[in-house]
PDB file of C-alpha atoms in Angstrom:
ATOM      1  CA  MET A   1     -20.989  25.908  33.846  1.00  0.00           C
ATOM      2  CA  LYS A   2     -17.790  24.210  35.069  1.00  0.00           C
ATOM      3  CA  LYS A   3     -19.374  20.777  34.598  1.00  0.00           C
ATOM      4  CA  ILE A   4     -20.359  21.682  31.026  1.00  0.00           C
ATOM      5  CA  MET A   5     -16.842  22.960  30.290  1.00  0.00           C
ATOM      6  CA  ARG A   6     -15.305  19.739  31.646  1.00  0.00           C
ATOM      7  CA  ARG A   7     -17.638  17.676  29.481  1.00  0.00           C
ATOM      8  CA  LEU A   8     -16.733  19.719  26.405  1.00  0.00           C
ATOM      9  CA  GLU A   9     -13.031  19.372  27.152  1.00  0.00           C
ATOM     10  CA  GLY A  10     -13.470  15.627  27.588  1.00  0.00           C
ATOM     11  CA  LYS A  11     -15.262  15.325  24.242  1.00  0.00           C
ATOM     12  CA  GLN A  12     -12.559  17.391  22.543  1.00  0.00           C
ATOM     13  CA  GLU A  13      -9.840  15.109  23.946  1.00  0.00           C
ATOM     14  CA  GLN A  14     -11.793  12.079  22.691  1.00  0.00           C
ATOM     15  CA  LEU A  15     -12.080  13.595  19.213  1.00  0.00           C
ATOM     16  CA  ASN A  16      -8.358  14.365  19.189  1.00  0.00           C
ATOM     17  CA  GLU A  17      -7.549  10.740  20.074  1.00  0.00           C
ATOM     18  CA  GLU A  18      -9.911   9.469  17.353  1.00  0.00           C
ATOM     19  CA  ASN A  19      -8.280  11.767  14.781  1.00  0.00           C
ATOM     20  CA  LYS A  20      -4.823  10.517  15.795  1.00  0.00           C
ATOM     21  CA  GLU A  21      -6.009   6.924  15.383  1.00  0.00           C
ATOM     22  CA  ILE A  22      -7.392   7.687  11.911  1.00  0.00           C
ATOM     23  CA  GLU A  23      -4.117   9.357  10.898  1.00  0.00           C
ATOM     24  CA  MET A  24      -2.138   6.363  12.164  1.00  0.00           C
ATOM     25  CA  ASN A  25      -4.379   3.956  10.288  1.00  0.00           C
ATOM     26  CA  GLU A  26      -3.954   5.953   7.084  1.00  0.00           C
ATOM     27  CA  THR A  27      -0.172   6.038   7.553  1.00  0.00           C
ATOM     28  CA  ASP A  28       0.006   2.292   8.212  1.00  0.00           C
ATOM     29  CA  PHE A  29      -2.166   1.679   5.155  1.00  0.00           C
ATOM     30  CA  LEU A  30       0.076   3.728   2.853  1.00  0.00           C
ATOM     31  CA  GLN A  31       3.227   2.095   4.225  1.00  0.00           C
ATOM     32  CA  MET A  32       1.726  -1.319   3.563  1.00  0.00           C
ATOM     33  CA  VAL A  33       0.833  -0.362  -0.021  1.00  0.00           C
ATOM     34  CA  LEU A  34       4.345   0.998  -0.674  1.00  0.00           C
ATOM     35  CA  GLN A  35       5.925  -2.190   0.648  1.00  0.00           C
ATOM     36  CA  GLU A  36       3.630  -4.283  -1.537  1.00  0.00           C
ATOM     37  CA  MET A  37       4.562  -2.235  -4.591  1.00  0.00           C
ATOM     38  CA  ASP A  38       8.260  -2.817  -3.960  1.00  0.00           C
ATOM     39  CA  ASN A  39       7.674  -6.571  -3.904  1.00  0.00           C
ATOM     40  CA  LYS A  40       4.910  -6.566  -6.541  1.00  0.00           C
ATOM     41  CA  THR A  41       3.048  -8.692  -4.011  1.00  0.00           C
ATOM     42  CA  LEU A  42      -0.512  -8.045  -2.875  1.00  0.00           C
ATOM     43  CA  ASP A  43      -1.650  -9.471   0.458  1.00  0.00           C
ATOM     44  CA  ILE A  44      -5.315 -10.413   0.715  1.00  0.00           C
ATOM     45  CA  SER A  45      -5.788 -11.078   4.407  1.00  0.00           C
ATOM     46  CA  GLY A  46      -9.245 -10.725   5.902  1.00  0.00           C
ATOM     47  CA  ASP A  47     -12.780 -10.389   4.651  1.00  0.00           C
ATOM     48  CA  PHE A  48     -13.773  -9.372   1.147  1.00  0.00           C
ATOM     49  CA  ASP A  49     -15.471  -6.022   1.745  1.00  0.00           C
ATOM     50  CA  ILE A  50     -15.221  -2.389   0.669  1.00  0.00           C
ATOM     51  CA  LYS A  51     -11.993  -1.940   2.668  1.00  0.00           C
ATOM     52  CA  MET A  52     -10.376  -4.813   0.809  1.00  0.00           C
ATOM     53  CA  VAL A  53     -11.564  -3.369  -2.516  1.00  0.00           C
ATOM     54  CA  ARG A  54      -9.995  -0.030  -1.628  1.00  0.00           C
ATOM     55  CA  HIS A  55      -6.766  -1.782  -0.656  1.00  0.00           C
ATOM     56  CA  VAL A  56      -6.515  -3.560  -4.031  1.00  0.00           C
ATOM     57  CA  GLN A  57      -7.448  -0.446  -6.001  1.00  0.00           C
ATOM     58  CA  GLU A  58      -4.840   1.626  -4.160  1.00  0.00           C
ATOM     59  CA  PHE A  59      -2.220  -1.019  -4.846  1.00  0.00           C
ATOM     60  CA  ALA A  60      -3.091  -1.064  -8.555  1.00  0.00           C
ATOM     61  CA  ARG A  61      -3.235   2.718  -8.868  1.00  0.00           C
ATOM     62  CA  ASN A  62       0.122   3.307  -7.212  1.00  0.00           C
ATOM     63  CA  LEU A  63       1.801   0.366  -8.904  1.00  0.00           C
ATOM     64  CA  TYR A  64       0.770   1.685 -12.306  1.00  0.00           C
ATOM     65  CA  PHE A  65       2.654   4.952 -11.761  1.00  0.00           C
ATOM     66  CA  TYR A  66       5.431   3.527  -9.618  1.00  0.00           C
ATOM     67  CA  GLU A  67       6.535   0.406 -11.486  1.00  0.00           C
ATOM     68  CA  ALA A  68       8.563   0.777 -14.692  1.00  0.00           C
ATOM     69  CA  ASP A  69       8.993  -2.912 -15.538  1.00  0.00           C
ATOM     70  CA  GLU A  70       7.139  -4.260 -18.526  1.00  0.00           C
ATOM     71  CA  ASN A  71       4.946  -7.343 -18.130  1.00  0.00           C
ATOM     72  CA  PRO A  72       5.541  -7.749 -14.380  1.00  0.00           C
ATOM     73  CA  ASN A  73       4.520 -10.837 -12.462  1.00  0.00           C
ATOM     74  CA  ILE A  74       2.182  -9.879  -9.634  1.00  0.00           C
ATOM     75  CA  ARG A  75       1.800 -12.279  -6.715  1.00  0.00           C
ATOM     76  CA  ILE A  76      -1.329 -12.337  -4.577  1.00  0.00           C
ATOM     77  CA  ASN A  77      -1.082 -14.035  -1.177  1.00  0.00           C
ATOM     78  CA  ILE A  78      -4.496 -15.103   0.093  1.00  0.00           C
ATOM     79  CA  SER A  79      -5.536 -15.863   3.673  1.00  0.00           C
ATOM     80  CA  SER A  80      -9.263 -15.264   3.849  1.00  0.00           C
ATOM     81  CA  ASN A  81     -12.567 -16.705   5.002  1.00  0.00           C
ATOM     82  CA  GLY A  82     -14.260 -14.987   2.055  1.00  0.00           C
ATOM     83  CA  GLY A  83     -16.867 -12.265   2.156  1.00  0.00           C
ATOM     84  CA  GLU A  84     -19.046 -10.304  -0.226  1.00  0.00           C
ATOM     85  CA  ALA A  85     -19.386 -11.500  -3.823  1.00  0.00           C
ATOM     86  CA  THR A  86     -19.686  -7.899  -5.018  1.00  0.00           C
ATOM     87  CA  ALA A  87     -16.322  -7.079  -3.402  1.00  0.00           C
ATOM     88  CA  LEU A  88     -14.816 -10.124  -5.127  1.00  0.00           C
ATOM     89  CA  PHE A  89     -15.963  -8.898  -8.532  1.00  0.00           C
ATOM     90  CA  ALA A  90     -14.687  -5.378  -7.843  1.00  0.00           C
ATOM     91  CA  ILE A  91     -11.259  -6.854  -7.062  1.00  0.00           C
ATOM     92  CA  ILE A  92     -11.287  -9.056 -10.162  1.00  0.00           C
ATOM     93  CA  SER A  93     -12.301  -6.063 -12.274  1.00  0.00           C
ATOM     94  CA  THR A  94      -9.313  -4.093 -10.943  1.00  0.00           C
ATOM     95  CA  LEU A  95      -6.945  -6.997 -11.644  1.00  0.00           C
ATOM     96  CA  ASN A  96      -8.369  -7.367 -15.153  1.00  0.00           C
ATOM     97  CA  GLU A  97      -7.542  -3.716 -15.795  1.00  0.00           C
ATOM     98  CA  LEU A  98      -3.957  -4.311 -14.665  1.00  0.00           C
ATOM     99  CA  LYS A  99      -3.644  -7.286 -16.993  1.00  0.00           C
ATOM    100  CA  GLU A 100      -5.135  -5.346 -19.900  1.00  0.00           C
ATOM    101  CA  LEU A 101      -2.805  -2.381 -19.384  1.00  0.00           C
ATOM    102  CA  TRP A 102       0.377  -4.360 -18.761  1.00  0.00           C
ATOM    103  CA  GLY A 103      -0.185  -7.875 -20.012  1.00  0.00           C
ATOM    104  CA  CYS A 104       1.092  -9.016 -16.630  1.00  0.00           C
ATOM    105  CA  THR A 105       0.857 -12.501 -15.158  1.00  0.00           C
ATOM    106  CA  ILE A 106      -0.939 -12.926 -11.852  1.00  0.00           C
ATOM    107  CA  THR A 107       0.148 -15.704  -9.520  1.00  0.00           C
ATOM    108  CA  THR A 108      -2.247 -16.499  -6.675  1.00  0.00           C
ATOM    109  CA  VAL A 109      -0.892 -18.205  -3.570  1.00  0.00           C
ATOM    110  CA  VAL A 110      -2.834 -19.813  -0.728  1.00  0.00           C
ATOM    111  CA  LYS A 111      -1.361 -18.915   2.633  1.00  0.00           C
ATOM    112  CA  GLY A 112      -3.037 -21.377   4.973  1.00  0.00           C
ATOM    113  CA  PHE A 113      -6.619 -21.032   3.788  1.00  0.00           C
ATOM    114  CA  ALA A 114      -8.647 -19.481   0.997  1.00  0.00           C
ATOM    115  CA  TYR A 115     -12.356 -20.007   1.538  1.00  0.00           C
ATOM    116  CA  SER A 116     -15.414 -18.942  -0.447  1.00  0.00           C
ATOM    117  CA  ALA A 117     -14.556 -15.693  -2.281  1.00  0.00           C
ATOM    118  CA  GLY A 118     -10.917 -16.281  -1.327  1.00  0.00           C
ATOM    119  CA  ALA A 119     -10.985 -19.610  -3.178  1.00  0.00           C
ATOM    120  CA  VAL A 120     -12.510 -17.996  -6.262  1.00  0.00           C
ATOM    121  CA  LEU A 121      -9.758 -15.370  -6.288  1.00  0.00           C
ATOM    122  CA  PHE A 122      -7.198 -18.154  -5.953  1.00  0.00           C
ATOM    123  CA  LEU A 123      -8.707 -19.948  -8.970  1.00  0.00           C
ATOM    124  CA  TYR A 124      -8.637 -16.658 -10.903  1.00  0.00           C
ATOM    125  CA  GLY A 125      -4.829 -16.667 -10.972  1.00  0.00           C
ATOM    126  CA  ASP A 126      -2.911 -17.406 -14.167  1.00  0.00           C
ATOM    127  CA  GLU A 127      -0.588 -19.486 -12.017  1.00  0.00           C
ATOM    128  CA  LYS A 128      -1.658 -21.049  -8.727  1.00  0.00           C
ATOM    129  CA  GLU A 129       0.476 -22.144  -5.796  1.00  0.00           C
ATOM    130  CA  MET A 130      -0.258 -23.959  -2.554  1.00  0.00           C
ATOM    131  CA  THR A 131       1.471 -26.400  -0.202  1.00  0.00           C
ATOM    132  CA  ASP A 132       0.251 -29.480   1.632  1.00  0.00           C
ATOM    133  CA  THR A 133      -0.541 -27.305   4.660  1.00  0.00           C
ATOM    134  CA  ASP A 134      -3.039 -25.180   2.739  1.00  0.00           C
ATOM    135  CA  GLU A 135      -6.659 -25.697   1.745  1.00  0.00           C
ATOM    136  CA  ILE A 136      -9.425 -23.961  -0.147  1.00  0.00           C
ATOM    137  CA  MET A 137     -13.191 -24.144   0.198  1.00  0.00           C
ATOM    138  CA  LEU A 138     -15.869 -23.667  -2.453  1.00  0.00           C
ATOM    139  CA  HIS A 139     -19.602 -23.352  -1.965  1.00  0.00           C
ATOM    140  CA  GLN A 140     -22.590 -21.746  -3.592  1.00  0.00           C
ATOM    141  CA  CYS A 141     -23.653 -18.171  -2.834  1.00  0.00           C
ATOM    142  CA  LEU A 142     -25.270 -17.507   0.502  1.00  0.00           C
ATOM    143  CA  TYR A 143     -28.041 -14.956   0.673  1.00  0.00           C
ATOM    144  CA  PHE A 144     -29.972 -13.307   3.473  1.00  0.00           C
ATOM    145  CA  ALA A 145     -33.324 -11.610   3.024  1.00  0.00           C
ATOM    146  CA  GLN A 146     -36.013 -10.179   5.254  1.00  0.00           C
ATOM    147  CA  GLY A 147     -39.464  -8.997   4.378  1.00  0.00           C
ATOM    148  CA  SER A 148     -42.062 -10.297   2.002  1.00  0.00           C
ATOM    149  CA  LEU A 149     -41.990 -13.383  -0.188  1.00  0.00           C
ATOM    150  CA  LYS A 150     -41.290 -11.046  -3.111  1.00  0.00           C
ATOM    151  CA  ASP A 151     -38.157  -9.788  -1.316  1.00  0.00           C
ATOM    152  CA  HIS A 152     -36.913 -13.360  -0.944  1.00  0.00           C
ATOM    153  CA  GLU A 153     -37.684 -14.172  -4.566  1.00  0.00           C
ATOM    154  CA  ASP A 154     -35.810 -11.068  -5.753  1.00  0.00           C
ATOM    155  CA  GLU A 155     -32.782 -11.858  -3.604  1.00  0.00           C
ATOM    156  CA  LEU A 156     -32.765 -15.467  -4.794  1.00  0.00           C
ATOM    157  CA  LYS A 157     -32.814 -14.340  -8.447  1.00  0.00           C
ATOM    158  CA  ARG A 158     -29.931 -11.948  -7.770  1.00  0.00           C
ATOM    159  CA  SER A 159     -27.934 -14.669  -5.975  1.00  0.00           C
ATOM    160  CA  LYS A 160     -28.406 -17.065  -8.881  1.00  0.00           C
ATOM    161  CA  LYS A 161     -27.037 -14.437 -11.269  1.00  0.00           C
ATOM    162  CA  LEU A 162     -24.049 -13.878  -8.989  1.00  0.00           C
ATOM    163  CA  GLN A 163     -23.475 -17.631  -8.872  1.00  0.00           C
ATOM    164  CA  LYS A 164     -23.387 -17.831 -12.664  1.00  0.00           C
ATOM    165  CA  ARG A 165     -20.772 -15.072 -12.743  1.00  0.00           C
ATOM    166  CA  ILE A 166     -18.699 -16.867 -10.114  1.00  0.00           C
ATOM    167  CA  ASP A 167     -18.930 -20.173 -11.989  1.00  0.00           C
ATOM    168  CA  LYS A 168     -17.840 -18.444 -15.189  1.00  0.00           C
ATOM    169  CA  VAL A 169     -14.708 -17.117 -13.469  1.00  0.00           C
ATOM    170  CA  ILE A 170     -13.879 -20.565 -12.092  1.00  0.00           C
ATOM    171  CA  THR A 171     -14.489 -22.540 -15.293  1.00  0.00           C
ATOM    172  CA  THR A 172     -12.697 -19.945 -17.423  1.00  0.00           C
ATOM    173  CA  LYS A 173      -9.625 -19.547 -15.223  1.00  0.00           C
ATOM    174  CA  SER A 174      -9.152 -23.110 -13.977  1.00  0.00           C
ATOM    175  CA  ASN A 175      -9.419 -26.689 -15.216  1.00  0.00           C
ATOM    176  CA  LEU A 176     -12.694 -27.187 -13.353  1.00  0.00           C
ATOM    177  CA  ASN A 177     -15.788 -27.606 -15.514  1.00  0.00           C
ATOM    178  CA  GLN A 178     -19.405 -26.996 -14.563  1.00  0.00           C
ATOM    179  CA  TYR A 179     -20.097 -30.681 -13.958  1.00  0.00           C
ATOM    180  CA  GLN A 180     -17.236 -30.888 -11.455  1.00  0.00           C
ATOM    181  CA  LEU A 181     -18.375 -27.690  -9.789  1.00  0.00           C
ATOM    182  CA  ASN A 182     -21.923 -28.955  -9.380  1.00  0.00           C
ATOM    183  CA  LYS A 183     -20.607 -32.138  -7.744  1.00  0.00           C
ATOM    184  CA  LEU A 184     -18.584 -30.038  -5.313  1.00  0.00           C
ATOM    185  CA  TYR A 185     -21.551 -27.797  -4.551  1.00  0.00           C
ATOM    186  CA  LYS A 186     -23.619 -30.826  -3.528  1.00  0.00           C
ATOM    187  CA  LYS A 187     -21.226 -31.261  -0.600  1.00  0.00           C
ATOM    188  CA  GLY A 188     -22.219 -27.857   0.776  1.00  0.00           C
ATOM    189  CA  ASP A 189     -18.881 -26.497   1.944  1.00  0.00           C
ATOM    190  CA  ALA A 190     -16.373 -28.374  -0.241  1.00  0.00           C
ATOM    191  CA  PHE A 191     -12.955 -28.273   1.440  1.00  0.00           C
ATOM    192  CA  LEU A 192     -10.077 -29.148  -0.873  1.00  0.00           C
ATOM    193  CA  ASP A 193      -6.507 -29.735   0.291  1.00  0.00           C
ATOM    194  CA  TYR A 194      -3.374 -29.921  -1.834  1.00  0.00           C
ATOM    195  CA  GLU A 195      -3.989 -33.516  -2.944  1.00  0.00           C
ATOM    196  CA  ASP A 196      -7.594 -32.740  -3.897  1.00  0.00           C
ATOM    197  CA  CYS A 197      -6.533 -29.710  -5.940  1.00  0.00           C
ATOM    198  CA  LEU A 198      -3.835 -31.760  -7.641  1.00  0.00           C
ATOM    199  CA  LYS A 199      -6.328 -34.474  -8.640  1.00  0.00           C
ATOM    200  CA  LEU A 200      -8.759 -31.882  -9.993  1.00  0.00           C
ATOM    201  CA  GLY A 201      -6.018 -30.214 -12.017  1.00  0.00           C
ATOM    202  CA  ILE A 202      -6.320 -26.929 -10.121  1.00  0.00           C
ATOM    203  CA  ILE A 203      -2.579 -26.940  -9.429  1.00  0.00           C
ATOM    204  CA  ASN A 204       0.255 -28.703 -11.234  1.00  0.00           C
ATOM    205  CA  GLU A 205       2.986 -29.092  -8.682  1.00  0.00           C
ATOM    206  CA  LYS A 206       3.754 -28.650  -5.048  1.00  0.00           C
ATOM    207  CA  VAL A 207       5.453 -25.493  -3.828  1.00  0.00           C
ATOM    208  CA  GLU A 208       7.885 -26.348  -1.055  1.00  0.00           C
ATOM    209  CA  GLU A 209       7.610 -24.306   2.128  1.00  0.00           C
ATOM    210  CA  ASP A 210      10.577 -22.230   3.220  1.00  0.00           C
ATOM    211  CA  GLU A 211      12.566 -23.919   5.917  1.00  0.00           C
TER     212      GLU A 211
END
């Protein structure tokens, strides 16, 4: 009986520690959102997943009630290896709602690297900024499927549809056309530095780094 009681007490202590960690994470998350609202700056750092979607939606929801300025300029700092295409579209959908409600301008800024979905979000910006220490990377959708040939065919069809949606965002929001995109895709992972982006008309001028 004593052994059972000790085990139960140990499990209860573990649960208490886990609850404290969850509370701390929630507190840190809210503090980060409040700081972002003050600066009207959204930090996209990490993978594009459901957590990142929640982060952007929380920022937009709180900013809508918190900010009184008309037509604000929202800055999005991006340091990301990319992630899920569906998360990317959820984020873009949220930003589109902000623009529709406020008529705001969105400036996207590369902070070191913006790869895959991160690069697409960068190209989504009304204004785009990067320095000669930054780079982006574009490639076609990756897909993973297990099972029958039919499963692979279905996933391939879905990935092609996602790719068309991605290409539409890029060609609509940047100076890149489909021909240029297809040439980049032939490289596999197409890494583009400041000079490359300048030549392609993705950016107009260099943003000097703070000393």
